[in-house]
Coordinates of C-alpha atoms and ligand atoms in Angstrom, one line a residue:
M1 CA 0.0 0.0 0.0
T2 CA 1.3 3.4 -0.8
E3 CA 0.1 6.8 0.5
Q4 CA 2.7 8.9 -1.1
H5 CA 1.7 11.6 -3.6
G6 CA 4.9 12.9 -5.1
N7 CA 6.8 15.9 -3.8
V8 CA 5.6 19.3 -2.6
T9 CA 8.2 22.1 -2.9
V10 CA 8.7 24.6 -0.1
M11 CA 11.5 27.1 -0.6
G12 CA 13.2 24.9 -3.2
I13 CA 13.1 21.7 -1.0
G14 CA 11.0 18.8 -2.3
F15 CA 9.0 17.3 0.6
T16 CA 7.6 13.8 0.3
N17 CA 3.8 14.1 0.5
T18 CA 2.9 11.3 2.8
T19 CA 1.6 10.2 6.2
L20 CA 3.4 8.5 9.0
E21 CA 1.7 5.2 8.3
G22 CA 2.0 5.6 4.5
F23 CA 5.7 6.3 4.8
M24 CA 6.3 3.2 6.9
D25 CA 4.4 1.1 4.4
S26 CA 5.7 2.5 1.2
T27 CA 9.3 3.3 2.2
I28 CA 10.7 2.1 5.5
R29 CA 9.4 -1.5 5.6
P30 CA 10.4 -2.2 1.9
C31 CA 13.8 -0.6 2.4
L32 CA 14.6 -2.6 5.5
A33 CA 13.3 -5.8 3.9
S34 CA 15.4 -5.4 0.8
E35 CA 18.5 -3.9 2.6
D36 CA 18.4 -0.9 0.4
K37 CA 20.1 2.2 1.8
C38 CA 17.9 5.2 2.5
F39 CA 18.7 8.7 3.7
I40 CA 15.8 10.5 5.4
V41 CA 15.7 14.1 6.5
T42 CA 13.0 15.3 8.7
A43 CA 12.9 19.1 8.0
N44 CA 11.3 21.9 10.0
P45 CA 11.3 25.5 9.0
E46 CA 14.7 26.0 10.7
I47 CA 16.2 23.4 8.4
V48 CA 14.6 24.8 5.3
I49 CA 15.9 28.3 6.2
A50 CA 19.4 26.8 6.9
T51 CA 19.4 25.4 3.3
R52 CA 18.9 28.9 2.0
D53 CA 21.8 30.2 4.1
H54 CA 24.2 27.3 3.5
P55 CA 24.5 26.0 -0.1
D56 CA 26.4 22.9 1.0
F57 CA 23.6 22.0 3.4
R58 CA 21.1 22.5 0.6
E59 CA 23.0 20.0 -1.5
T60 CA 23.1 17.6 1.4
V61 CA 19.3 17.9 2.0
Q62 CA 18.6 17.6 -1.7
S63 CA 20.7 14.4 -1.8
A64 CA 18.4 12.7 0.6
D65 CA 16.0 10.0 -0.6
H66 CA 13.1 11.6 1.4
V67 CA 12.6 14.9 3.1
L68 CA 9.6 14.7 5.5
P69 CA 7.7 17.8 6.8
D70 CA 8.5 18.0 10.5
G71 CA 6.9 21.2 11.6
I72 CA 3.6 22.9 11.4
G73 CA 5.3 25.8 9.6
I74 CA 6.1 23.6 6.6
I75 CA 2.5 22.3 6.6
N76 CA 1.1 25.8 6.7
A77 CA 3.5 27.1 4.0
A78 CA 2.6 24.3 1.7
K79 CA -1.1 24.9 2.3
M80 CA -0.7 28.6 1.6
M81 CA 1.0 27.8 -1.7
G82 CA -2.0 25.7 -2.7
T83 CA -0.1 22.5 -2.6
P84 CA -1.1 21.0 0.7
L85 CA 0.9 18.2 2.4
Q86 CA -1.1 15.4 4.0
E87 CA 0.3 15.7 7.5
R88 CA 3.2 16.6 9.7
V89 CA 5.5 13.6 9.9
S90 CA 7.8 14.2 12.9
G91 CA 11.3 12.6 13.3
I92 CA 10.5 11.4 16.8
D93 CA 7.3 9.6 15.6
V94 CA 9.1 8.0 12.6
M95 CA 11.8 6.9 15.0
R96 CA 9.3 5.3 17.4
E97 CA 7.6 3.5 14.5
M98 CA 10.9 2.3 13.2
L99 CA 11.9 0.9 16.6
A100 CA 8.6 -0.9 16.9
H101 CA 9.0 -2.4 13.4
A102 CA 12.6 -3.3 14.1
E103 CA 11.6 -5.2 17.2
E104 CA 8.9 -7.1 15.3
K105 CA 11.2 -8.1 12.4
G106 CA 14.5 -8.5 14.2
Y107 CA 16.3 -5.5 12.7
S108 CA 19.1 -3.7 14.5
A109 CA 19.5 -0.1 15.4
Y110 CA 22.6 2.0 16.1
F111 CA 22.3 5.2 18.2
L112 CA 24.9 7.8 17.3
G113 CA 24.9 11.2 19.0
A114 CA 23.9 13.3 22.0
K115 CA 25.7 13.5 25.3
E116 CA 26.9 10.2 26.8
T117 CA 24.1 10.1 29.5
S118 CA 21.4 10.8 26.9
N119 CA 22.8 8.4 24.5
R120 CA 23.0 5.6 27.0
K121 CA 19.6 6.2 28.5
A122 CA 18.0 6.5 25.1
A123 CA 19.4 3.1 24.1
E124 CA 18.4 1.6 27.5
R125 CA 14.8 3.1 27.3
A126 CA 14.4 1.8 23.7
Q127 CA 15.5 -1.6 24.8
K128 CA 13.1 -1.5 27.8
K129 CA 10.2 -0.4 25.6
F130 CA 11.0 -2.8 22.8
P131 CA 12.6 -5.8 24.6
D132 CA 13.4 -7.8 21.4
L133 CA 15.0 -4.8 19.7
K134 CA 18.6 -5.5 18.6
I135 CA 20.9 -2.6 19.5
A136 CA 23.8 -2.8 17.1
G137 CA 25.7 -0.3 19.1
R138 CA 25.7 3.2 20.4
H139 CA 28.2 6.2 20.8
H140 CA 27.8 9.7 22.1
G141 CA 28.2 12.6 19.7
Y142 CA 31.2 14.3 21.2
A143 CA 34.0 12.3 19.5
D144 CA 36.0 12.8 16.3
L145 CA 33.0 11.6 14.3
D146 CA 34.8 11.7 10.9
D147 CA 37.7 9.5 12.0
E148 CA 38.0 6.7 9.5
A149 CA 38.4 4.0 12.2
F150 CA 35.4 5.4 14.2
V151 CA 33.1 5.2 11.1
Q152 CA 34.4 1.8 10.2
D153 CA 33.6 0.5 13.7
I154 CA 30.0 1.6 13.3
A155 CA 29.8 0.1 9.8
T156 CA 31.2 -3.2 11.1
T157 CA 28.1 -3.6 13.3
R158 CA 26.0 -3.7 10.1
P159 CA 23.0 -1.8 11.6
D160 CA 19.7 -1.9 9.7
I161 CA 18.8 1.6 11.1
I162 CA 21.2 4.4 12.0
F163 CA 19.8 7.2 14.1
V164 CA 22.1 10.2 14.1
A165 CA 21.4 12.8 16.8
L166 CA 24.0 15.6 16.3
G167 CA 21.7 18.5 15.7
M168 CA 20.6 19.8 12.3
M169 CA 23.2 20.2 9.6
K170 CA 25.9 18.3 11.5
Q171 CA 23.8 15.1 11.4
E172 CA 22.8 15.3 7.8
H173 CA 26.3 16.2 6.7
W174 CA 27.6 13.2 8.6
I175 CA 25.1 10.8 7.0
R176 CA 25.9 12.2 3.5
R177 CA 29.7 11.9 4.1
H178 CA 29.7 8.4 5.5
M179 CA 26.7 6.4 4.3
D180 CA 28.7 4.9 1.5
R181 CA 30.9 3.1 4.1
F182 CA 27.8 1.0 5.0
D183 CA 26.4 -1.7 2.9
K184 CA 22.9 -1.3 4.1
G185 CA 20.9 1.0 6.4
V186 CA 18.1 3.5 6.8
F187 CA 19.8 6.7 8.0
M188 CA 17.9 9.4 9.7
G189 CA 19.0 12.6 11.6
V190 CA 16.9 12.8 14.8
G191 CA 18.1 16.1 16.4
G192 CA 17.3 16.2 20.1
S193 CA 15.3 13.0 20.0
F194 CA 17.7 11.0 22.2
D195 CA 17.4 13.8 24.9
V196 CA 13.6 13.3 24.8
L197 CA 13.7 9.5 24.6
S198 CA 16.2 9.3 27.5
G199 CA 14.0 11.6 29.6
E200 CA 16.8 14.2 29.8
A201 CA 14.6 16.6 28.0
K202 CA 10.8 16.7 27.9
R203 CA 8.8 16.9 24.7
A204 CA 6.0 19.5 25.0
P205 CA 2.8 18.2 26.7
N206 CA 0.1 17.2 24.2
I207 CA -2.0 20.2 24.8
W208 CA 0.9 22.5 23.6
I209 CA 1.3 20.2 20.5
R210 CA -2.4 20.2 19.8
F211 CA -2.4 24.1 19.8
Q212 CA 0.7 24.1 17.6
L213 CA 2.8 25.7 20.3
E214 CA 5.6 23.1 20.7
W215 CA 8.0 25.8 19.5
L216 CA 7.0 28.2 22.3
Y217 CA 7.4 25.4 24.9
R218 CA 10.9 24.7 23.7
L219 CA 11.7 28.4 23.6
L220 CA 10.6 28.8 27.3
K221 CA 12.8 25.8 28.2
E222 CA 15.8 27.0 26.1
P223 CA 15.6 30.8 25.7
K224 CA 18.8 30.8 23.6
R225 CA 16.7 29.3 20.8
I226 CA 15.2 32.8 20.3
F227 CA 17.4 33.4 17.2
R228 CA 16.1 30.2 15.6
V229 CA 12.5 31.3 16.4
L230 CA 13.1 34.6 14.8
K231 CA 14.3 32.9 11.7
V232 CA 11.1 30.8 11.7
A233 CA 9.0 33.9 12.1
Q234 CA 10.8 35.3 9.0
F235 CA 9.9 32.1 7.2
M236 CA 6.3 32.4 8.2
M237 CA 6.1 36.0 7.0
L238 CA 7.7 35.1 3.7
H239 CA 5.0 32.5 3.2
T240 CA 1.9 34.5 4.3
P241 CA 0.4 36.0 1.1
I242 CA -0.4 39.5 2.4
I243 CA 2.8 39.9 4.3
S244 CA 4.8 38.5 1.4
R245 CA 3.2 41.1 -0.9
I246 CA 4.3 43.9 1.5
M247 CA 7.7 42.4 1.8
R248 CA 8.0 42.3 -2.0
L249 CA 7.4 46.0 -1.9
F250 CA 10.5 46.3 0.2
G251 CA 12.5 44.2 -2.2
F252 CA 11.9 40.6 -1.1
S253 CA 10.6 39.0 -4.2
K254 CA 8.4 35.8 -4.0
T255 CA 11.1 34.0 -5.9
R256 CA 13.7 35.0 -3.4
A257 CA 11.2 34.1 -0.6
R258 CA 11.2 30.5 -2.0
G259 CA 14.9 30.3 -1.8
K260 CA 15.8 30.7 -5.4
G261 CA 17.5 34.1 -5.1
Ligands
UDP1 N1 25.0 17.0 19.7 C1 26.1 16.1 19.6 N2 27.3 16.5 19.1 C2 27.6 17.8 18.8 C3 26.5 18.7 18.8 C4 25.2 18.3 19.3 O1 25.8 14.9 19.9 O2 28.7 18.0 18.4 C5 23.7 16.6 20.1 C6 23.2 17.3 21.4 O3 23.8 16.8 22.6 C7 21.7 17.1 21.2 C8 21.5 17.1 19.7 O4 22.8 16.9 19.2 O5 21.3 15.9 21.8 C9 20.9 18.4 19.2 O6 19.7 18.7 19.7 P1 18.8 19.9 19.2 O7 17.5 19.7 19.8 O8 19.5 21.2 19.3 O9 18.7 19.5 17.6 P2 18.3 20.4 16.4 O10 17.1 21.2 16.9 O11 19.5 21.3 16.0 O12 17.9 19.4 15.3

């Protein structure tokens, strides 16, 4: 069964138009079963904006097999452009689904990234929640991650799934640089997900998520994220028709707003 309906472009990035369930069925399950390699980016507005500011990052994101819309800002932008996406597909939800599926089918997962405590607790919690899950290995994200021997050590464990939690950009670049050293694997950057999975950081309570205020919850917990939030506000303005018209008057063309200028 497939529930994918091509790509929807937001600021020059092609998003896979899917649902969590549809993506598991059409992509993750077949990829794991056939041992095909697959690079997944879960992109929120911060990531899309970063692709505009960093051409090398743009190339990395465009090299992914799938870019999933991980943020209500992306969903709203796509809707405003008249090309709606089916739903938000968040990295942490894809990760949970993958872990459940891996347990059921006997696939292994490698946990790379985050601080040692978060990394260890995330792997332990995953093992507790999914007792039959095979953990291929784990390593915190504060080592020389590009060291040949280090990468080779991970590749030698032959993981079916590689979760990379190094924060946006760093994790996607790492995957792009090193996935050819592996002979199979579904690779996904998962940002701060190990911190949440380990219990070291809390995800926003459901009510905040329901009212689309997860970003505000994180900002209150981590005020230094204010600059990221301001960038997202800029993104929203560039994708709100009336405001974008006003901004065009001030020299921000629509083309530029979509990242082509
Ligand atoms: N991190 C890491 N190595 C680094 C930089 C960051 O392992 O060199 C980890 C950090 O400990 C945290 C995650 O990457 O667990 C970044 O989380 P954040 O929520 O900031 O992710 P983003 O929002 O940037 O995707």
